[in-house]
Short mmCIF file of C-alpha atoms and ligand atoms in Angstrom, two decimals:
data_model
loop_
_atom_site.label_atom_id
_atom_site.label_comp_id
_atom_site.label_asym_id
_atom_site.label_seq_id
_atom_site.Cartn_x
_atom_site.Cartn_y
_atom_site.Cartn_z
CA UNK A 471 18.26 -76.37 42.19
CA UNK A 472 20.35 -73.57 40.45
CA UNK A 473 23.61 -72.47 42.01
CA UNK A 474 23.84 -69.65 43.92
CA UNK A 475 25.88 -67.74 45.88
CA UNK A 476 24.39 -65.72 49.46
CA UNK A 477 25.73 -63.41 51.80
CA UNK A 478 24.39 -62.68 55.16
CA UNK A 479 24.97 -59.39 56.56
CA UNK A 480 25.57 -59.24 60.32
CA UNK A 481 22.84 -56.86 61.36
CA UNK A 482 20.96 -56.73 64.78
CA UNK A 483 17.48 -55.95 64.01
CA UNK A 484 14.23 -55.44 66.42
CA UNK A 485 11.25 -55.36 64.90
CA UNK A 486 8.49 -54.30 67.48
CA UNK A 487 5.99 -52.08 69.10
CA UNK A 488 7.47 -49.55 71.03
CA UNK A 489 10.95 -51.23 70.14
CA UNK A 490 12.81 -47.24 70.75
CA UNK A 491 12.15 -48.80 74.70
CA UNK A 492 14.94 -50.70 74.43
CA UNK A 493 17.31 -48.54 73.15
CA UNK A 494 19.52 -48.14 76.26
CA UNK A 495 19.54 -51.84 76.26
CA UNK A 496 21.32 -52.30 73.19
CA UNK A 497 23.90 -49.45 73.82
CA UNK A 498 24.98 -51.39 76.58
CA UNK A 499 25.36 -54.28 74.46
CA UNK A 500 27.71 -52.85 72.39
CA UNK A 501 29.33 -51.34 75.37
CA UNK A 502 29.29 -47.54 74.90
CA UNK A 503 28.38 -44.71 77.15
CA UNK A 504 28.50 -41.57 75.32
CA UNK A 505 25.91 -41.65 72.52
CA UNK A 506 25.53 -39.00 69.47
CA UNK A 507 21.97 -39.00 68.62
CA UNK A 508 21.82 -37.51 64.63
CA UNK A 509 18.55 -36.40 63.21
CA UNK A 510 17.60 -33.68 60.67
CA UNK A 511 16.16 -30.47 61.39
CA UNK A 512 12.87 -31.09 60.74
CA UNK A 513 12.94 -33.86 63.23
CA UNK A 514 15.34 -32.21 66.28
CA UNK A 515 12.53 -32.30 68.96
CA UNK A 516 12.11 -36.48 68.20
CA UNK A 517 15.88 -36.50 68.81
CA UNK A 518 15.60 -34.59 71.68
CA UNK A 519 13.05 -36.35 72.91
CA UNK A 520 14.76 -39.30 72.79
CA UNK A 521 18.16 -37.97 73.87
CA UNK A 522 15.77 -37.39 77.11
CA UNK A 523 14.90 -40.65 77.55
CA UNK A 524 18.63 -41.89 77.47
CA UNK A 525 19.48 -39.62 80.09
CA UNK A 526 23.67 -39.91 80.96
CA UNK A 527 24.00 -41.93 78.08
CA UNK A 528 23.71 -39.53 75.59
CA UNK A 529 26.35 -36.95 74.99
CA UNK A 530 25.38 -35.10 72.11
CA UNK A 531 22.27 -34.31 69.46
CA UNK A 532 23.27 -33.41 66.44
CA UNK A 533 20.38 -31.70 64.03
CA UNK A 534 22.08 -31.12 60.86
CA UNK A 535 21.48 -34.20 58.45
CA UNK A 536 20.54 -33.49 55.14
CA UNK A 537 19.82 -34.89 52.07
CA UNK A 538 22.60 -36.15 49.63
CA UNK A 539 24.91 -36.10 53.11
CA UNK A 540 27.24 -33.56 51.62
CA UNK A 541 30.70 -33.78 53.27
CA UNK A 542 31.04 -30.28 54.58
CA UNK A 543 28.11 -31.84 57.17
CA UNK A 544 29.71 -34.74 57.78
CA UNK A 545 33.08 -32.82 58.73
CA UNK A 546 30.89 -30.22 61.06
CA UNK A 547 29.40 -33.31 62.34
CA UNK A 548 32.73 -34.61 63.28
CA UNK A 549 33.99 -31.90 65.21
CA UNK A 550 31.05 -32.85 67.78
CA UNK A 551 32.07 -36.15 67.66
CA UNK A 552 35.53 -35.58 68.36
CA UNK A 553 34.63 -32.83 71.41
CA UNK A 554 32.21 -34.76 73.05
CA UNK A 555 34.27 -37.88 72.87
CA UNK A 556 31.16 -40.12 70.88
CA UNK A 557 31.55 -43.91 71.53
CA UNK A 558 28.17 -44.80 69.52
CA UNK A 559 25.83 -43.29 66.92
CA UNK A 560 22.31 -43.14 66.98
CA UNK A 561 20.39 -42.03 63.63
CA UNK A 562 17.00 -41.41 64.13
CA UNK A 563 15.37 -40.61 60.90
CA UNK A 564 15.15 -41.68 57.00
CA UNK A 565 18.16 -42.33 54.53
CA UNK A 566 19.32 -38.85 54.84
CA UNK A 567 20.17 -38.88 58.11
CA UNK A 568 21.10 -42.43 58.37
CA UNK A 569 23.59 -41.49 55.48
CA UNK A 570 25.18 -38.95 57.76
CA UNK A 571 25.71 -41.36 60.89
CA UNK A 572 27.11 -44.09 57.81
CA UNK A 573 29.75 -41.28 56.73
CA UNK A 574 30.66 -40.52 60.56
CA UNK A 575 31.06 -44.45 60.54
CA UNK A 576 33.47 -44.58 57.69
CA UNK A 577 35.81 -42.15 59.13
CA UNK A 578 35.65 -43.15 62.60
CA UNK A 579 34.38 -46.82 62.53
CA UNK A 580 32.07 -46.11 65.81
CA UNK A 581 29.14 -48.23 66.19
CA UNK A 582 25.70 -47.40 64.93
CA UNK A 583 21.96 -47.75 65.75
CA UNK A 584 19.60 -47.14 63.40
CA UNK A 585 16.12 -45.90 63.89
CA UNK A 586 14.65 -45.43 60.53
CA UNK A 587 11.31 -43.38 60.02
CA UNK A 588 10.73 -43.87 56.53
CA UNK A 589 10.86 -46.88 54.13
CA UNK A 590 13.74 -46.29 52.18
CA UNK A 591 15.78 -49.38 53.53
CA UNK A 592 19.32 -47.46 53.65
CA UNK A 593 19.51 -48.64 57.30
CA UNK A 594 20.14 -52.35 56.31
CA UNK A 595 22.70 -51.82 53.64
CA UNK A 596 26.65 -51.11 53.57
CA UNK A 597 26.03 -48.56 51.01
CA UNK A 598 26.52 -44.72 51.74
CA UNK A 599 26.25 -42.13 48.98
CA UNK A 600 28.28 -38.46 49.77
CA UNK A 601 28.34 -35.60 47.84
CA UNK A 602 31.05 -33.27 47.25
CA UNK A 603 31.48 -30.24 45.07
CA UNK A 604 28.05 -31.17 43.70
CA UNK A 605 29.17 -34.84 42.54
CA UNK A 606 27.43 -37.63 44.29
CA UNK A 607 29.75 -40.86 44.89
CA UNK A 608 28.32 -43.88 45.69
CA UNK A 609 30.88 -46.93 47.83
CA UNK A 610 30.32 -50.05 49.85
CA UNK A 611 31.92 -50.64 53.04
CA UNK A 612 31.30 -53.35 55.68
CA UNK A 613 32.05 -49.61 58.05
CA UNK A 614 28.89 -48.07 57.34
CA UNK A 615 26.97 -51.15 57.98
CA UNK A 616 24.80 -50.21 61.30
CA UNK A 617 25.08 -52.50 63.59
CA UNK A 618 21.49 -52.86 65.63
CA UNK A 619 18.45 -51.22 63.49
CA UNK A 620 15.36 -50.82 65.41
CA UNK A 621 12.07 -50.69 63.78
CA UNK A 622 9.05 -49.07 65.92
CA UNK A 623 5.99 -48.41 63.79
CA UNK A 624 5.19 -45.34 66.10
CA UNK A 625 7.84 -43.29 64.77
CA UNK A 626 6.72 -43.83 61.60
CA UNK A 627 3.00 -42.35 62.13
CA UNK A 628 3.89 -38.65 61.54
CA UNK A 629 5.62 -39.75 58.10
CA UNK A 630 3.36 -37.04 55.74
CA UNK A 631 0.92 -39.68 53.18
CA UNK A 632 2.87 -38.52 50.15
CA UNK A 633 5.86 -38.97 51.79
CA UNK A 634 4.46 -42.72 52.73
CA UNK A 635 3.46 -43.93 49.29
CA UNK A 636 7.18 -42.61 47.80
CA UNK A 637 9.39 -44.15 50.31
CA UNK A 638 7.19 -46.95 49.95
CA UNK A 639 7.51 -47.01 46.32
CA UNK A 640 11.14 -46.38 46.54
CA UNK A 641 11.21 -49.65 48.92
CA UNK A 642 9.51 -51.62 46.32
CA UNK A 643 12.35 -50.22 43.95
CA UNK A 644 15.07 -52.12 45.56
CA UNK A 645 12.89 -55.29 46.15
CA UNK A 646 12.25 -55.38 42.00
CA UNK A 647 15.41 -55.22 41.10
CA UNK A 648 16.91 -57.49 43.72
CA UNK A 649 14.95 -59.90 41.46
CA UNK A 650 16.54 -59.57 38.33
CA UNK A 651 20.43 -58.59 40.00
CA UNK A 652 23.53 -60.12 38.53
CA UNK A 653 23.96 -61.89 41.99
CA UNK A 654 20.01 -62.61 42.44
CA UNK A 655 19.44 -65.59 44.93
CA UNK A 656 16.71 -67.66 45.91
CA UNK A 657 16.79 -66.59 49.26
CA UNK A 658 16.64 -62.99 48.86
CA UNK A 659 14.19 -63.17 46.10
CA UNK A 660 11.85 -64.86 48.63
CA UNK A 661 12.26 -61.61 50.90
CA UNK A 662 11.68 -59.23 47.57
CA UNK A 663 8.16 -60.81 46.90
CA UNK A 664 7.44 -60.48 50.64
CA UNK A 665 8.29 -57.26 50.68
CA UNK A 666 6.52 -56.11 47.64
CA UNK A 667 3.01 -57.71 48.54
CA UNK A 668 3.63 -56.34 52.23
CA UNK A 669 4.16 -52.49 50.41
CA UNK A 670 1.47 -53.06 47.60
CA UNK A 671 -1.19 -54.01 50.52
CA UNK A 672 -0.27 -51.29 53.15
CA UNK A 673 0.23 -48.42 50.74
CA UNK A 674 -3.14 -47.77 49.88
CA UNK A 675 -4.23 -48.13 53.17
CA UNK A 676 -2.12 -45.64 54.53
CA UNK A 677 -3.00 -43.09 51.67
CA UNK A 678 -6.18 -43.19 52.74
CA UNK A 679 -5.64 -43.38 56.40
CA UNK A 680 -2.25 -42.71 57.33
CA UNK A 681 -2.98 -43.17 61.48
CA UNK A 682 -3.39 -46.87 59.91
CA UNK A 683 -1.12 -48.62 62.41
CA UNK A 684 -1.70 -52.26 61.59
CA UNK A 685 -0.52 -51.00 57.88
CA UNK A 686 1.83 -49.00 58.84
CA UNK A 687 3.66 -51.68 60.75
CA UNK A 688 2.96 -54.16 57.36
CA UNK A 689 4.95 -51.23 55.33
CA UNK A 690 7.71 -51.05 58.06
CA UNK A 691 8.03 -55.07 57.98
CA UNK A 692 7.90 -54.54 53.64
CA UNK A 693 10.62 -51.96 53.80
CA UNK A 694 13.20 -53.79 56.25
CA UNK A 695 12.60 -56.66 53.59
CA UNK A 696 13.22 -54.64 50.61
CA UNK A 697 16.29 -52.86 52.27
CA UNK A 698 17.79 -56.14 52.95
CA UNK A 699 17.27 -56.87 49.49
CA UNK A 700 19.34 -53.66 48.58
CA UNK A 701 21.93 -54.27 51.15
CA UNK A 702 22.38 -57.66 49.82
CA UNK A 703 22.73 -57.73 45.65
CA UNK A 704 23.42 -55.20 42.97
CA UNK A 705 20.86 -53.01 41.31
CA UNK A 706 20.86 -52.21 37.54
CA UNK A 707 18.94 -49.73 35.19
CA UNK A 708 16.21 -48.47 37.50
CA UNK A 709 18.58 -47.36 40.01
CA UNK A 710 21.46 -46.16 37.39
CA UNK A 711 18.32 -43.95 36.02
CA UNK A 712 17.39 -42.45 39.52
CA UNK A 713 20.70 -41.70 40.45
CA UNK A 714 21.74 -39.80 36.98
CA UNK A 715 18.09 -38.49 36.39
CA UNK A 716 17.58 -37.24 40.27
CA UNK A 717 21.49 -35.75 40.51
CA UNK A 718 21.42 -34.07 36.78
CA UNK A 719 18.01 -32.34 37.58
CA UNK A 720 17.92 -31.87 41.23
CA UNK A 721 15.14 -33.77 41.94
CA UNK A 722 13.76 -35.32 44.67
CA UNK A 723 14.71 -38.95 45.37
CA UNK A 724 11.54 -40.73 46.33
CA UNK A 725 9.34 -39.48 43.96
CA UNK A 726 11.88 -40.26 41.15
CA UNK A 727 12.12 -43.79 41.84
CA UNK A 728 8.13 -43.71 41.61
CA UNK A 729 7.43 -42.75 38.29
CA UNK A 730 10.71 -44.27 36.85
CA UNK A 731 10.23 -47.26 38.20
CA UNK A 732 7.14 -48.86 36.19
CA UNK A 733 8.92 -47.82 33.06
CA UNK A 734 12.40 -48.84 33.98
CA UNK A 735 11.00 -52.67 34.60
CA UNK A 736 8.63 -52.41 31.28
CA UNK A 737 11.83 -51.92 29.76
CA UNK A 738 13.79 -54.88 31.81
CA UNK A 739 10.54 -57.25 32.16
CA UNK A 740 10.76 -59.03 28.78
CA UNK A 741 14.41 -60.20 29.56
CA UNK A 742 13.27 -61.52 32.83
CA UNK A 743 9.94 -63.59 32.79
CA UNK A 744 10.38 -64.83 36.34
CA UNK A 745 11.27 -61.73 37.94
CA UNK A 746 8.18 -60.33 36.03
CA UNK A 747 5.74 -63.24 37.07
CA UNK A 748 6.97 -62.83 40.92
CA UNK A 749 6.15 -58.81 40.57
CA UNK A 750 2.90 -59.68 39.47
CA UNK A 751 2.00 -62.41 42.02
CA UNK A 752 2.73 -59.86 44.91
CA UNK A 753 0.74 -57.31 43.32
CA UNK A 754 -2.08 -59.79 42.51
CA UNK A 755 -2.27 -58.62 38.53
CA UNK A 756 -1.21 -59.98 35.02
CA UNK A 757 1.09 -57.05 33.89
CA UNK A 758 3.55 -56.29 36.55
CA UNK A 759 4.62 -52.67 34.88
CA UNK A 760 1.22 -51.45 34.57
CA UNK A 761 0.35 -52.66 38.04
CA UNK A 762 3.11 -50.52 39.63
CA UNK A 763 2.00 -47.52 37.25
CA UNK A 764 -1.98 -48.54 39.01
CA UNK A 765 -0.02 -48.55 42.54
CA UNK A 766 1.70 -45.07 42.13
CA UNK A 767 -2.00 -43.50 41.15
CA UNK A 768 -3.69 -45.54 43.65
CA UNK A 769 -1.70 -43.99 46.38
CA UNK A 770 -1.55 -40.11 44.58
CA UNK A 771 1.75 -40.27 44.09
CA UNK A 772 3.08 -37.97 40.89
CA UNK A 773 3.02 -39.40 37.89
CA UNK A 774 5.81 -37.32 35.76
CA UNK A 775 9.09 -36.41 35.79
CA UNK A 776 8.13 -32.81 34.08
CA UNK A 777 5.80 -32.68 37.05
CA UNK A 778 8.75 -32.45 39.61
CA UNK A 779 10.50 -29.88 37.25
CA UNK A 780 12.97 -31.91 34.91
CA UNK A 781 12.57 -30.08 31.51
CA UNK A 782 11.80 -31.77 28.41
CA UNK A 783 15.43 -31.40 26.74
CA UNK A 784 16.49 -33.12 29.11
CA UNK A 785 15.03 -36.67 27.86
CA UNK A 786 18.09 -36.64 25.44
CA UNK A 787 20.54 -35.41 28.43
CA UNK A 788 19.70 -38.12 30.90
CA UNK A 789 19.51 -40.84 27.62
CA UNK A 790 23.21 -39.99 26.90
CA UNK A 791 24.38 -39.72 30.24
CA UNK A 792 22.67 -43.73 31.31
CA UNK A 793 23.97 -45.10 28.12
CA UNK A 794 27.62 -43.14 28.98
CA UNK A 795 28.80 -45.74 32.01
CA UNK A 796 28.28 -49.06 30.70
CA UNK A 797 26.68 -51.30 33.90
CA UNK A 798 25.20 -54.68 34.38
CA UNK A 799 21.40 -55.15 33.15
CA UNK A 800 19.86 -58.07 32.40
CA UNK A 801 18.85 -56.57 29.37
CA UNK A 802 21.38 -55.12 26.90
CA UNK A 803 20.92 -51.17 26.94
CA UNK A 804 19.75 -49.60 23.69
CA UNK A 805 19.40 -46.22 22.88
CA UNK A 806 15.88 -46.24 21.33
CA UNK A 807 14.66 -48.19 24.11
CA UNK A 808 15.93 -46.36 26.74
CA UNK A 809 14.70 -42.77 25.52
CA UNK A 810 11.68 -43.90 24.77
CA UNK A 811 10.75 -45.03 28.59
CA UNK A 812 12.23 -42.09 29.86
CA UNK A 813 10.32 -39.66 27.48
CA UNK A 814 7.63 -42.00 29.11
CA UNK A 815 7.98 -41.25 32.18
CA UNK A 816 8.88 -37.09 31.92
CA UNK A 817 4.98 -37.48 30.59
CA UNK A 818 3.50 -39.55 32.73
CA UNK A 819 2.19 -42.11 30.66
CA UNK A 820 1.53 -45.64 31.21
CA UNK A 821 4.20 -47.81 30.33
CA UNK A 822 3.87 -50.47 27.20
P1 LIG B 121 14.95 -38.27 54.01
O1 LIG B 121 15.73 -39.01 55.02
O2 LIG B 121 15.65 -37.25 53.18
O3 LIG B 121 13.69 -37.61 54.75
C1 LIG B 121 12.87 -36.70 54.07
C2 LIG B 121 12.25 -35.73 55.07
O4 LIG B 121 11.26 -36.41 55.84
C3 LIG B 121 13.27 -35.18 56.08
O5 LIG B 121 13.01 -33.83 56.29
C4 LIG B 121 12.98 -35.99 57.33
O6 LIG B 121 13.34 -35.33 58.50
C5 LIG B 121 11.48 -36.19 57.23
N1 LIG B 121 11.01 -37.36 57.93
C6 LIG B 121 11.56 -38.60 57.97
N2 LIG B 121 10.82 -39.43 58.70
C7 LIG B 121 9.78 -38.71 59.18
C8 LIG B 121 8.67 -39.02 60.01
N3 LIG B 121 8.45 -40.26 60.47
N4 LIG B 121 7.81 -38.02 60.30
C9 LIG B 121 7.97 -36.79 59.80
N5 LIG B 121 9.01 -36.43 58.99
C10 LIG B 121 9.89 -37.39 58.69
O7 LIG B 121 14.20 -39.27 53.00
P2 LIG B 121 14.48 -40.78 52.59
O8 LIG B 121 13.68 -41.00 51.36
O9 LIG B 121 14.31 -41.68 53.75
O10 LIG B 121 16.03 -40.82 52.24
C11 LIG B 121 16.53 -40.33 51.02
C12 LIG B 121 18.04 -40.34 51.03
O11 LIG B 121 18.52 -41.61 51.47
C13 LIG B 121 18.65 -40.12 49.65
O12 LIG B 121 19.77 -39.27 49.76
C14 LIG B 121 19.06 -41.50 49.20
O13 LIG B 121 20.14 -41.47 48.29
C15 LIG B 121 19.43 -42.14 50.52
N6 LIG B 121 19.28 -43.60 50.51
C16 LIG B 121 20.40 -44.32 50.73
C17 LIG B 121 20.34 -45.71 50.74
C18 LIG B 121 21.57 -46.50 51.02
O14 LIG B 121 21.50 -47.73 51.09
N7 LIG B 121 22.70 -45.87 51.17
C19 LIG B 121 19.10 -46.35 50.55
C20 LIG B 121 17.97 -45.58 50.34
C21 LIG B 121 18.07 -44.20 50.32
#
């Protein structure tokens, strides 16, 4: 056996029908009283809702998360806090607004629960990304770790089908490169091929049918596995690419790491045979880029970055920008190489 080195991250997680039941329960556990219940706007009357259903308990709902968790919300956000004298925070939503209750965590270090309703897996990391005067920082901290997360597949049903297959593409994102990560370990590469042949099997369903609840609940179980794969080791070129491509062009985070991604592991694939075979057993195909390009169009998902309004001159923009900060990939980062698979994916073309 190689050597490796793994570290658990001390997270609470319920995984079960109806599991927002028990949320009063696990307050209590961590000995609070006066909850802050954070959601965004679009989804104030779930928070409210459940704000209901915690009756004394909760002290405040906050509607104002948004995405990018810009700082000037997290301050407004604070005042509440500070007024209504919070002793716990509840998110109830997807990485946005689990992103806000993270940055009230890093000020304040109050507990959090997380209730995510999307598959983007920021709930089971210790990562929070804030923007300020337009610049997006990214940090670790053990404080913006939530403490409990609870998963309940029926506040994922409303997620819109294009919003599904995204998040859930997004979700296979972190599980891919978990398998090629500087600090890749057997253990969590076992949860990244889970979580990939959970996502690639539930996806499609839910395109089709998204009141699917038995596939629903396979994609919820596939995202907590990818998001513990993010939480747990370093990412590399797909992820560099979203975050410059997405913040230099405004555009939209899920469907970014959709059509970058088959392109971004096309490029990394030939450095890393055994991440590649492992893609390719959980999506039960031979080329493991081309069968996350199939996945994307199976489930309608866009296909190019021009499509979501990056322009064309800006192939040469984002290329100098990724090859500016010199990061860890497992292959070395050429020029050439690296314009070529984002011209790639501004067109929407399968990758090579
Ligand atoms: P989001 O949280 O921005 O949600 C998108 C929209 O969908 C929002 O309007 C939201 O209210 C709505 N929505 C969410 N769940 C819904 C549901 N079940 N039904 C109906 N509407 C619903 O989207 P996201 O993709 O979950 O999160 C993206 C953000 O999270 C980005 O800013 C990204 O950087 C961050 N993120 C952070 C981490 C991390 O570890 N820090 C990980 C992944 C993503």
């Amino acid at each position: 056996m190689d050597a490796f080195v793994y570290t658990g991250l001390p997270i609470r997680v319920i995984f079960a029908d109806g599991a927002r039941d028990r949320l009063a329960g696990e307050i209590g556990r961590l000995g609070a009283s006066r909850v802050m219940v954070i959601t965004t706007p679009n989804q104030k009357t779930d928070g409210e809702a459940l704000a209901t259903s915690l009756g004394d308990l909760c002290a405040a709902v906050y509607s104002g998360a948004t995405m990018h968790t810009p700082v000037a919300v997290t301050e407004d956000a604070m005042v509440v806090v500070g007024r209504e004298k919070i002793d716990c925070l509840v998110a109830l939503g997807g990485g946005s607004t689990i992103g806000l209750a993270k940055a009230i965590a890093l000020r304040t270090d109050l507990p959090q629960i997380a209730i995510p309703t999307t598959y983007a897996g920021s709930e089971m990391t210790p990562i929070l990304g804030q923007t300020e005067n337009g610049l997006k920082t990214t940090q670790r901290s053990m404080k913006v770790l939530p403490e409990i997360v609870i998963y309940d597949v029926d506040l994922t049903m409303s997620l819109p089908a294009g919003l599904s297959s995204t998040s859930g593409i997004n979700a296979i994102a972190h599980a891919v490169e978990a398998l090629y990560a500087e600090d890749a370990n057997p253990i969590i590469s076992v949860l990244a091929e889970q979580a990939i042949a959970a996502l690639a099997r539930s996806l499609p369903v839910i395109a089709s049918d998204p009141a699917d609840r038995a596939a629903r609940s396979n994609a919820q179980y596939g995202a907590f596995l990818a998001g513990a794969c993010l939480g747990s080791v370093g990412m590399a070129l797909h992820h560099k690419l979203c975050h410059t491509i997405g913040g230099t062009f405004d555009l939209p985070h899920a469907e970014t790491h959709t059509i970058v991604l088959p392109h971004a592991f096309a490029y990394n694939a030939p450095a890393v045979p055994k991440a590649a075979e492992s893609v390719a057993r959980a999506l039960g195909v031979d080329h493991a880029p081309r069968g996350l390009f199939a996945l994307a169009r199976q489930v309608g998902a866009p296909r190019a970055l021009r499509d979501l309004g990056m322009p064309e001159d800006g192939i040469d923009k984002a290329t100098d920008i990724a090859l500016k900060n010199p990061y860890w990939n497992p292959r070395p980062l050429e020029r050439t190489g690296i314009r070529a698979l984002i011209a790639a994916a501004w067109a929407g073309e399968e990758p090579g």
